[in-house]
PDB file of C-alpha atoms in Angstrom:
ATOM      1  CA  UNK T  15     -44.926-106.550  18.205  1.00  0.00           C
ATOM      2  CA  UNK T  16     -42.706-104.616  18.703  1.00  0.00           C
ATOM      3  CA  UNK T  17     -40.361-104.986  15.709  1.00  0.00           C
ATOM      4  CA  UNK T  18     -43.985-104.369  14.023  1.00  0.00           C
ATOM      5  CA  UNK T  19     -44.526-100.629  14.871  1.00  0.00           C
ATOM      6  CA  UNK T  20     -40.428-100.075  13.887  1.00  0.00           C
ATOM      7  CA  UNK T  21     -41.116-101.046  11.220  1.00  0.00           C
ATOM      8  CA  UNK T  22     -44.387 -99.047  10.531  1.00  0.00           C
ATOM      9  CA  UNK T  23     -42.294 -95.883  11.716  1.00  0.00           C
ATOM     10  CA  UNK T  24     -39.395 -96.653   9.507  1.00  0.00           C
ATOM     11  CA  UNK T  25     -41.594 -97.119   6.290  1.00  0.00           C
ATOM     12  CA  UNK T  26     -43.216 -94.118   7.522  1.00  0.00           C
ATOM     13  CA  UNK T  27     -40.519 -92.480   7.472  1.00  0.00           C
ATOM     14  CA  UNK T  28     -39.282 -93.346   4.599  1.00  0.00           C
ATOM     15  CA  UNK T  29     -42.380 -92.245   2.977  1.00  0.00           C
ATOM     16  CA  UNK T  30     -42.136 -89.107   4.817  1.00  0.00           C
ATOM     17  CA  UNK T  31     -38.658 -88.475   3.050  1.00  0.00           C
ATOM     18  CA  UNK T  32     -40.180 -88.812  -0.815  1.00  0.00           C
ATOM     19  CA  UNK T  33     -42.622 -86.348  -0.414  1.00  0.00           C
ATOM     20  CA  UNK T  34     -40.213 -83.917   0.872  1.00  0.00           C
ATOM     21  CA  UNK T  35     -37.779 -84.624  -2.315  1.00  0.00           C
ATOM     22  CA  UNK T  36     -40.523 -84.862  -4.668  1.00  0.00           C
ATOM     23  CA  UNK T  37     -41.644 -81.287  -3.717  1.00  0.00           C
ATOM     24  CA  UNK T  38     -38.355 -79.886  -3.757  1.00  0.00           C
ATOM     25  CA  UNK T  39     -37.833 -81.399  -7.674  1.00  0.00           C
ATOM     26  CA  UNK T  40     -40.972 -79.860  -8.556  1.00  0.00           C
ATOM     27  CA  UNK T  41     -40.502 -76.142  -6.545  1.00  0.00           C
ATOM     28  CA  UNK T  42     -36.949 -76.573  -8.453  1.00  0.00           C
ATOM     29  CA  UNK T  43     -38.223 -77.404 -11.882  1.00  0.00           C
ATOM     30  CA  UNK T  44     -39.851 -74.305 -11.338  1.00  0.00           C
ATOM     31  CA  UNK T  45     -37.988 -71.591 -10.229  1.00  0.00           C
ATOM     32  CA  UNK T  46     -35.276 -73.056 -12.121  1.00  0.00           C
ATOM     33  CA  UNK T  47     -35.926 -70.370 -15.175  1.00  0.00           C
ATOM     34  CA  UNK T  48     -36.084 -67.814 -12.312  1.00  0.00           C
ATOM     35  CA  UNK T  49     -33.063 -68.600 -10.879  1.00  0.00           C
ATOM     36  CA  UNK T  50     -31.912 -68.700 -13.702  1.00  0.00           C
ATOM     37  CA  UNK T  51     -32.616 -65.678 -15.812  1.00  0.00           C
ATOM     38  CA  UNK T  52     -32.652 -63.803 -12.048  1.00  0.00           C
ATOM     39  CA  UNK T  53     -29.025 -64.169 -11.460  1.00  0.00           C
ATOM     40  CA  UNK T  54     -28.276 -63.105 -14.811  1.00  0.00           C
ATOM     41  CA  UNK T  55     -29.965 -59.521 -14.539  1.00  0.00           C
ATOM     42  CA  UNK T  56     -28.408 -59.497 -10.967  1.00  0.00           C
ATOM     43  CA  UNK T  57     -24.961 -60.610 -12.611  1.00  0.00           C
ATOM     44  CA  UNK T  58     -25.580 -56.985 -15.300  1.00  0.00           C
ATOM     45  CA  UNK T  59     -26.813 -55.100 -12.842  1.00  0.00           C
ATOM     46  CA  UNK T  60     -22.993 -55.252 -10.769  1.00  0.00           C
ATOM     47  CA  UNK T  61     -21.427 -55.187 -13.544  1.00  0.00           C
ATOM     48  CA  UNK T  62     -22.784 -52.092 -15.295  1.00  0.00           C
ATOM     49  CA  UNK T  63     -22.795 -50.984 -11.265  1.00  0.00           C
ATOM     50  CA  UNK T  64     -18.779 -51.801 -11.580  1.00  0.00           C
ATOM     51  CA  UNK T  65     -18.992 -53.109  -8.363  1.00  0.00           C
ATOM     52  CA  UNK T  66     -17.699 -56.802  -9.548  1.00  0.00           C
ATOM     53  CA  UNK T  67     -16.520 -58.435  -6.341  1.00  0.00           C
ATOM     54  CA  UNK T  68     -15.653 -62.437  -7.414  1.00  0.00           C
ATOM     55  CA  UNK T  69     -17.876 -64.076  -4.638  1.00  0.00           C
ATOM     56  CA  UNK T  70     -17.812 -66.877  -5.681  1.00  0.00           C
ATOM     57  CA  UNK T  71     -21.789 -68.686  -4.816  1.00  0.00           C
TER      58      UNK T  71
END
């Protein structure tokens, strides 16, 4: 009984984790082009204002 209970909990954990990962990938895909554009835009603005300080990220 205890074993069946724990294996159920484990499979639920795995399922939740998988769903979370899928959501993450969907979010990344839909935001990738936007964030790329945004970061390029910010880089342009920083260059233009002459305040480029290399902060690796």
